[in-house]
Tab-separated table of C-alpha atoms in Angstrom:
chain	number	residue	atom	x	y	z
A	1	GLY	CA	10.635	-15.219	3.608
A	2	GLU	CA	10.056	-11.550	3.305
A	3	SER	CA	8.087	-9.778	5.979
A	4	VAL	CA	7.638	-6.383	7.402
A	5	GLY	CA	5.832	-6.271	10.714
A	6	LEU	CA	4.676	-3.856	13.342
A	7	HIS	CA	4.944	-4.206	17.110
A	8	LEU	CA	1.697	-2.452	18.075
A	9	PRO	CA	-1.620	-2.904	16.284
A	10	THR	CA	-3.274	0.086	18.005
A	11	LEU	CA	-1.791	3.220	19.511
A	12	SER	CA	-3.867	5.728	21.475
A	13	VAL	CA	-2.351	9.152	22.191
A	14	GLN	CA	-3.507	12.424	23.626
A	15	GLU	CA	-3.870	15.299	21.202
A	16	GLY	CA	-0.692	17.372	21.318
A	17	ASP	CA	1.528	14.510	22.423
A	18	ASN	CA	4.130	12.883	20.226
A	19	SER	CA	3.418	9.503	18.618
A	20	ILE	CA	5.897	6.773	17.813
A	21	ILE	CA	4.945	3.921	15.522
A	22	ASN	CA	7.377	1.049	15.158
A	23	CYS	CA	8.102	-1.439	12.422
A	24	ALA	CA	10.441	-4.411	12.123
A	25	TYR	CA	11.586	-5.742	8.776
A	26	SER	CA	13.285	-9.024	8.036
A	27	ASN	CA	14.983	-8.546	4.682
A	28	SER	CA	18.417	-7.056	5.240
A	29	ALA	CA	18.722	-6.462	1.477
A	30	SER	CA	15.942	-3.858	1.574
A	31	ASP	CA	17.290	-0.470	0.636
A	32	TYR	CA	14.263	1.798	0.597
A	33	PHE	CA	11.445	2.259	3.088
A	34	ILE	CA	8.209	4.211	3.016
A	35	TRP	CA	5.623	5.163	5.598
A	36	TYR	CA	2.053	5.389	4.405
A	37	LYS	CA	-1.067	6.764	6.088
A	38	GLN	CA	-4.466	5.266	5.311
A	39	GLU	CA	-7.611	7.075	6.345
A	40	SER	CA	-10.946	5.312	6.453
A	41	GLY	CA	-12.348	4.642	2.995
A	42	LYS	CA	-9.220	5.879	1.193
A	43	GLY	CA	-6.090	4.451	-0.313
A	44	PRO	CA	-2.680	4.638	1.368
A	45	GLN	CA	-0.990	8.036	1.125
A	46	PHE	CA	2.729	8.621	1.133
A	47	ILE	CA	4.068	10.321	4.274
A	48	ILE	CA	7.840	10.019	4.178
A	49	ASP	CA	10.543	7.750	2.866
A	50	ILE	CA	14.110	6.863	3.746
A	51	ARG	CA	16.938	5.140	1.937
A	52	SER	CA	19.183	2.601	3.564
A	53	ASN	CA	22.191	4.928	3.440
A	54	MET	CA	20.435	7.215	5.907
A	55	ASP	CA	19.418	6.701	9.532
A	56	LYS	CA	17.104	9.676	9.958
A	57	ARG	CA	14.920	11.827	7.786
A	58	GLN	CA	12.620	14.661	8.804
A	59	GLY	CA	9.522	16.046	7.216
A	60	GLN	CA	6.848	18.392	8.423
A	61	ARG	CA	5.992	17.119	11.954
A	62	VAL	CA	7.203	13.625	11.007
A	63	THR	CA	10.546	11.923	11.439
A	64	VAL	CA	11.546	8.493	10.273
A	65	LEU	CA	14.374	6.608	11.957
A	66	LEU	CA	16.095	3.598	10.453
A	67	ASN	CA	18.231	1.206	12.448
A	68	LYS	CA	19.730	-1.300	10.027
A	69	THR	CA	21.568	-3.157	12.765
A	70	VAL	CA	18.346	-4.402	14.291
A	71	LYS	CA	16.244	-3.969	11.155
A	72	HIS	CA	13.890	-1.502	12.768
A	73	LEU	CA	12.020	1.472	11.419
A	74	SER	CA	10.002	4.058	13.325
A	75	LEU	CA	7.744	6.954	12.520
A	76	GLN	CA	7.547	9.837	14.942
A	77	ILE	CA	4.719	12.324	14.703
A	78	ALA	CA	5.153	15.524	16.656
A	79	ALA	CA	2.216	17.279	18.323
A	80	THR	CA	-0.294	14.681	17.171
A	81	GLN	CA	-3.533	16.133	15.868
A	82	PRO	CA	-7.016	14.592	15.398
A	83	GLY	CA	-6.373	14.549	11.649
A	84	ASP	CA	-3.509	12.161	12.236
A	85	SER	CA	-5.933	9.404	13.250
A	86	ALA	CA	-5.518	6.685	10.650
A	87	VAL	CA	-3.813	3.358	10.005
A	88	TYR	CA	-0.093	3.671	9.388
A	89	PHE	CA	1.917	1.204	7.328
A	90	CYS	CA	5.584	0.804	6.829
A	91	ALA	CA	6.576	-0.589	3.439
A	92	GLU	CA	9.760	-2.031	2.125
A	93	ASN	CA	10.895	-1.770	-1.474
A	94	HIS	CA	13.967	-3.765	-2.416
A	95	SER	CA	13.017	-4.287	-6.030
A	96	SER	CA	11.623	-1.848	-8.529
A	97	TYR	CA	8.298	-3.568	-8.856
A	98	LYS	CA	7.396	-4.841	-5.421
A	99	LEU	CA	6.408	-2.906	-2.326
A	100	ILE	CA	5.931	-5.105	0.749
A	101	PHE	CA	3.692	-3.727	3.467
A	102	GLY	CA	3.717	-4.303	7.197
A	103	SER	CA	0.549	-5.222	9.043
A	104	GLY	CA	-0.375	-1.666	10.039
A	105	THR	CA	-0.874	0.293	13.255
A	106	ARG	CA	-4.058	2.147	14.027
A	107	LEU	CA	-3.386	5.545	15.599
A	108	LEU	CA	-6.209	6.982	17.696
A	109	VAL	CA	-5.916	10.582	18.840
A	110	ARG	CA	-7.859	11.437	22.021
A	111	PRO	CA	-9.132	15.032	22.265
B	1	ASP	CA	-7.748	15.706	-11.185
B	2	THR	CA	-7.584	12.251	-9.656
B	3	ALA	CA	-4.124	10.770	-10.171
B	4	VAL	CA	-5.043	7.072	-9.881
B	5	SER	CA	-8.720	6.309	-10.333
B	6	GLN	CA	-10.507	2.998	-10.062
B	7	THR	CA	-14.048	1.993	-10.852
B	8	PRO	CA	-16.285	0.930	-9.364
B	9	LYS	CA	-15.774	2.015	-5.754
B	10	TYR	CA	-18.154	-0.667	-4.499
B	11	LEU	CA	-18.994	-3.999	-6.062
B	12	VAL	CA	-21.441	-6.561	-4.636
B	13	THR	CA	-21.885	-9.785	-6.555
B	14	GLN	CA	-22.823	-13.409	-6.171
B	15	MET	CA	-20.451	-16.344	-5.979
B	16	GLY	CA	-19.559	-17.737	-9.355
B	17	ASN	CA	-19.947	-14.453	-11.216
B	18	ASP	CA	-17.252	-12.765	-13.275
B	19	LYS	CA	-16.409	-9.118	-12.607
B	20	SER	CA	-13.897	-6.475	-13.653
B	21	ILE	CA	-12.316	-3.514	-11.912
B	22	LYS	CA	-10.801	-0.750	-13.993
B	23	CYS	CA	-7.845	1.467	-13.162
B	24	GLU	CA	-6.368	4.474	-14.869
B	25	GLN	CA	-3.499	6.748	-13.913
B	26	ASN	CA	-2.744	10.171	-15.371
B	27	LEU	CA	0.682	10.548	-13.775
B	28	GLY	CA	2.663	9.256	-16.743
B	29	HIS	CA	4.066	6.406	-14.661
B	30	ASP	CA	5.477	3.291	-16.250
B	31	THR	CA	4.626	0.856	-13.466
B	32	MET	CA	1.194	-0.162	-12.174
B	33	TYR	CA	0.083	-2.553	-9.448
B	34	TRP	CA	-2.845	-4.347	-7.946
B	35	TYR	CA	-2.969	-4.868	-4.195
B	36	LYS	CA	-5.476	-6.746	-2.079
B	37	GLN	CA	-6.371	-5.531	1.432
B	38	ASP	CA	-8.104	-8.047	3.683
B	39	SER	CA	-10.420	-7.462	6.623
B	40	LYS	CA	-7.428	-7.081	8.947
B	41	LYS	CA	-6.068	-4.282	6.797
B	42	PHE	CA	-3.165	-6.369	5.531
B	43	LEU	CA	-2.018	-5.125	2.097
B	44	LYS	CA	-0.582	-7.708	-0.238
B	45	ILE	CA	0.730	-7.201	-3.715
B	46	MET	CA	-0.981	-9.240	-6.424
B	47	PHE	CA	0.502	-8.029	-9.702
B	48	SER	CA	2.870	-5.450	-11.044
B	49	TYR	CA	3.202	-4.304	-14.635
B	50	ASN	CA	5.826	-2.201	-16.309
B	51	ASN	CA	5.046	-0.649	-19.675
B	52	LYS	CA	2.161	-3.063	-20.207
B	53	GLU	CA	4.269	-6.123	-19.371
B	54	LEU	CA	3.635	-8.408	-16.407
B	55	ILE	CA	6.603	-8.282	-14.040
B	56	ILE	CA	5.281	-9.840	-10.849
B	57	ASN	CA	2.487	-12.330	-10.197
B	58	GLU	CA	2.403	-13.105	-6.497
B	59	THR	CA	0.964	-16.636	-6.772
B	60	VAL	CA	-2.473	-15.259	-7.410
B	61	PRO	CA	-5.085	-17.835	-8.597
B	62	ASN	CA	-5.496	-17.817	-12.333
B	63	ARG	CA	-9.110	-16.749	-11.849
B	64	PHE	CA	-7.533	-13.290	-11.567
B	65	SER	CA	-6.385	-11.935	-14.902
B	66	PRO	CA	-4.912	-8.450	-15.162
B	67	LYS	CA	-4.852	-6.652	-18.477
B	68	SER	CA	-2.905	-3.576	-19.443
B	69	PRO	CA	-4.047	-2.155	-22.783
B	70	ASP	CA	-1.596	0.714	-22.391
B	71	LYS	CA	0.705	1.907	-19.670
B	72	ALA	CA	-1.931	4.233	-18.234
B	73	HIS	CA	-4.457	1.456	-17.610
B	74	LEU	CA	-4.387	-1.757	-15.646
B	75	ASN	CA	-7.674	-3.610	-15.315
B	76	LEU	CA	-8.390	-6.633	-13.161
B	77	HIS	CA	-10.794	-9.322	-14.259
B	78	ILE	CA	-11.906	-11.971	-11.799
B	79	ASN	CA	-13.644	-15.178	-12.893
B	80	SER	CA	-15.809	-17.483	-10.812
B	81	LEU	CA	-15.813	-15.240	-7.767
B	82	GLU	CA	-15.504	-16.914	-4.355
B	83	LEU	CA	-16.428	-15.707	-0.875
B	84	GLY	CA	-12.743	-15.387	-0.027
B	85	ASP	CA	-12.270	-12.855	-2.792
B	86	SER	CA	-14.155	-10.306	-0.698
B	87	ALA	CA	-11.665	-7.546	0.085
B	88	VAL	CA	-10.667	-4.051	-0.918
B	89	TYR	CA	-8.598	-3.984	-4.103
B	90	PHE	CA	-6.212	-1.119	-4.665
B	91	CYS	CA	-4.606	-0.049	-7.879
B	92	ALA	CA	-1.352	1.913	-7.676
B	93	SER	CA	1.276	3.350	-9.964
B	94	SER	CA	4.863	4.501	-9.679
B	95	PRO	CA	7.610	5.890	-11.874
B	96	ALA	CA	10.087	3.367	-13.233
B	97	GLY	CA	13.209	2.639	-11.241
B	98	ASP	CA	14.170	1.904	-7.697
B	99	ASP	CA	13.412	3.997	-4.657
B	100	THR	CA	10.121	5.393	-5.823
B	101	GLU	CA	6.865	5.672	-3.943
B	102	ALA	CA	3.656	4.169	-5.207
B	103	PHE	CA	0.531	6.299	-5.586
B	104	PHE	CA	-2.699	4.526	-4.699
B	105	GLY	CA	-6.258	4.776	-5.913
B	106	GLN	CA	-9.201	5.023	-3.547
B	107	GLY	CA	-9.883	1.280	-3.644
B	108	THR	CA	-12.699	-0.986	-4.773
B	109	ARG	CA	-14.588	-2.792	-2.033
B	110	LEU	CA	-15.622	-6.156	-3.446
B	111	THR	CA	-18.223	-8.152	-1.542
B	112	VAL	CA	-19.051	-11.675	-2.730
B	113	VAL	CA	-22.293	-13.086	-1.338
């Protein structure tokens, strides 16, 4: 079956440190991946995406790494800030009309 | 302007009742979705529509009936509500085609008592 999963349900980091959130996916046919951030009481918000023909993509303070060999995705957040506290989801889109979400990782930023 | 808006934000109702959640997007997208998020934060797709046509129904009970009067609206009607229907329901939309992100509404928290 299809599944996208995360290794760590909760990650606690010190403000200013870097955060790494991991995700494993099982469908080798997946060709597009997205990281979403969900703050309390809100809907998921797009952070960054990556296509399967890439292994790295950088945004503002965020980097996504894709390792297709082991079907692993990670989100790196540089200089983590209190506003980064949220639940982070990886999502896999291998068809136009279906986005499959992982189980989520809660990021807690300690002051 | 809110890109994807759903109403109501909160909905508390008794078992056995019928309720509807409305969703509208002003992004001009062709594709719209309903997702269900359970108490453990797991997000699961329920339905996707493209240009008012049902594309995906993820084995959702037929008590759930989506309706898309036009491509900017996708409403969700639920009959005979059960305790297990309690969750947060998210509407989303995306442009047509592959490799496109979905934009989510703020969610509707449904509580069945």
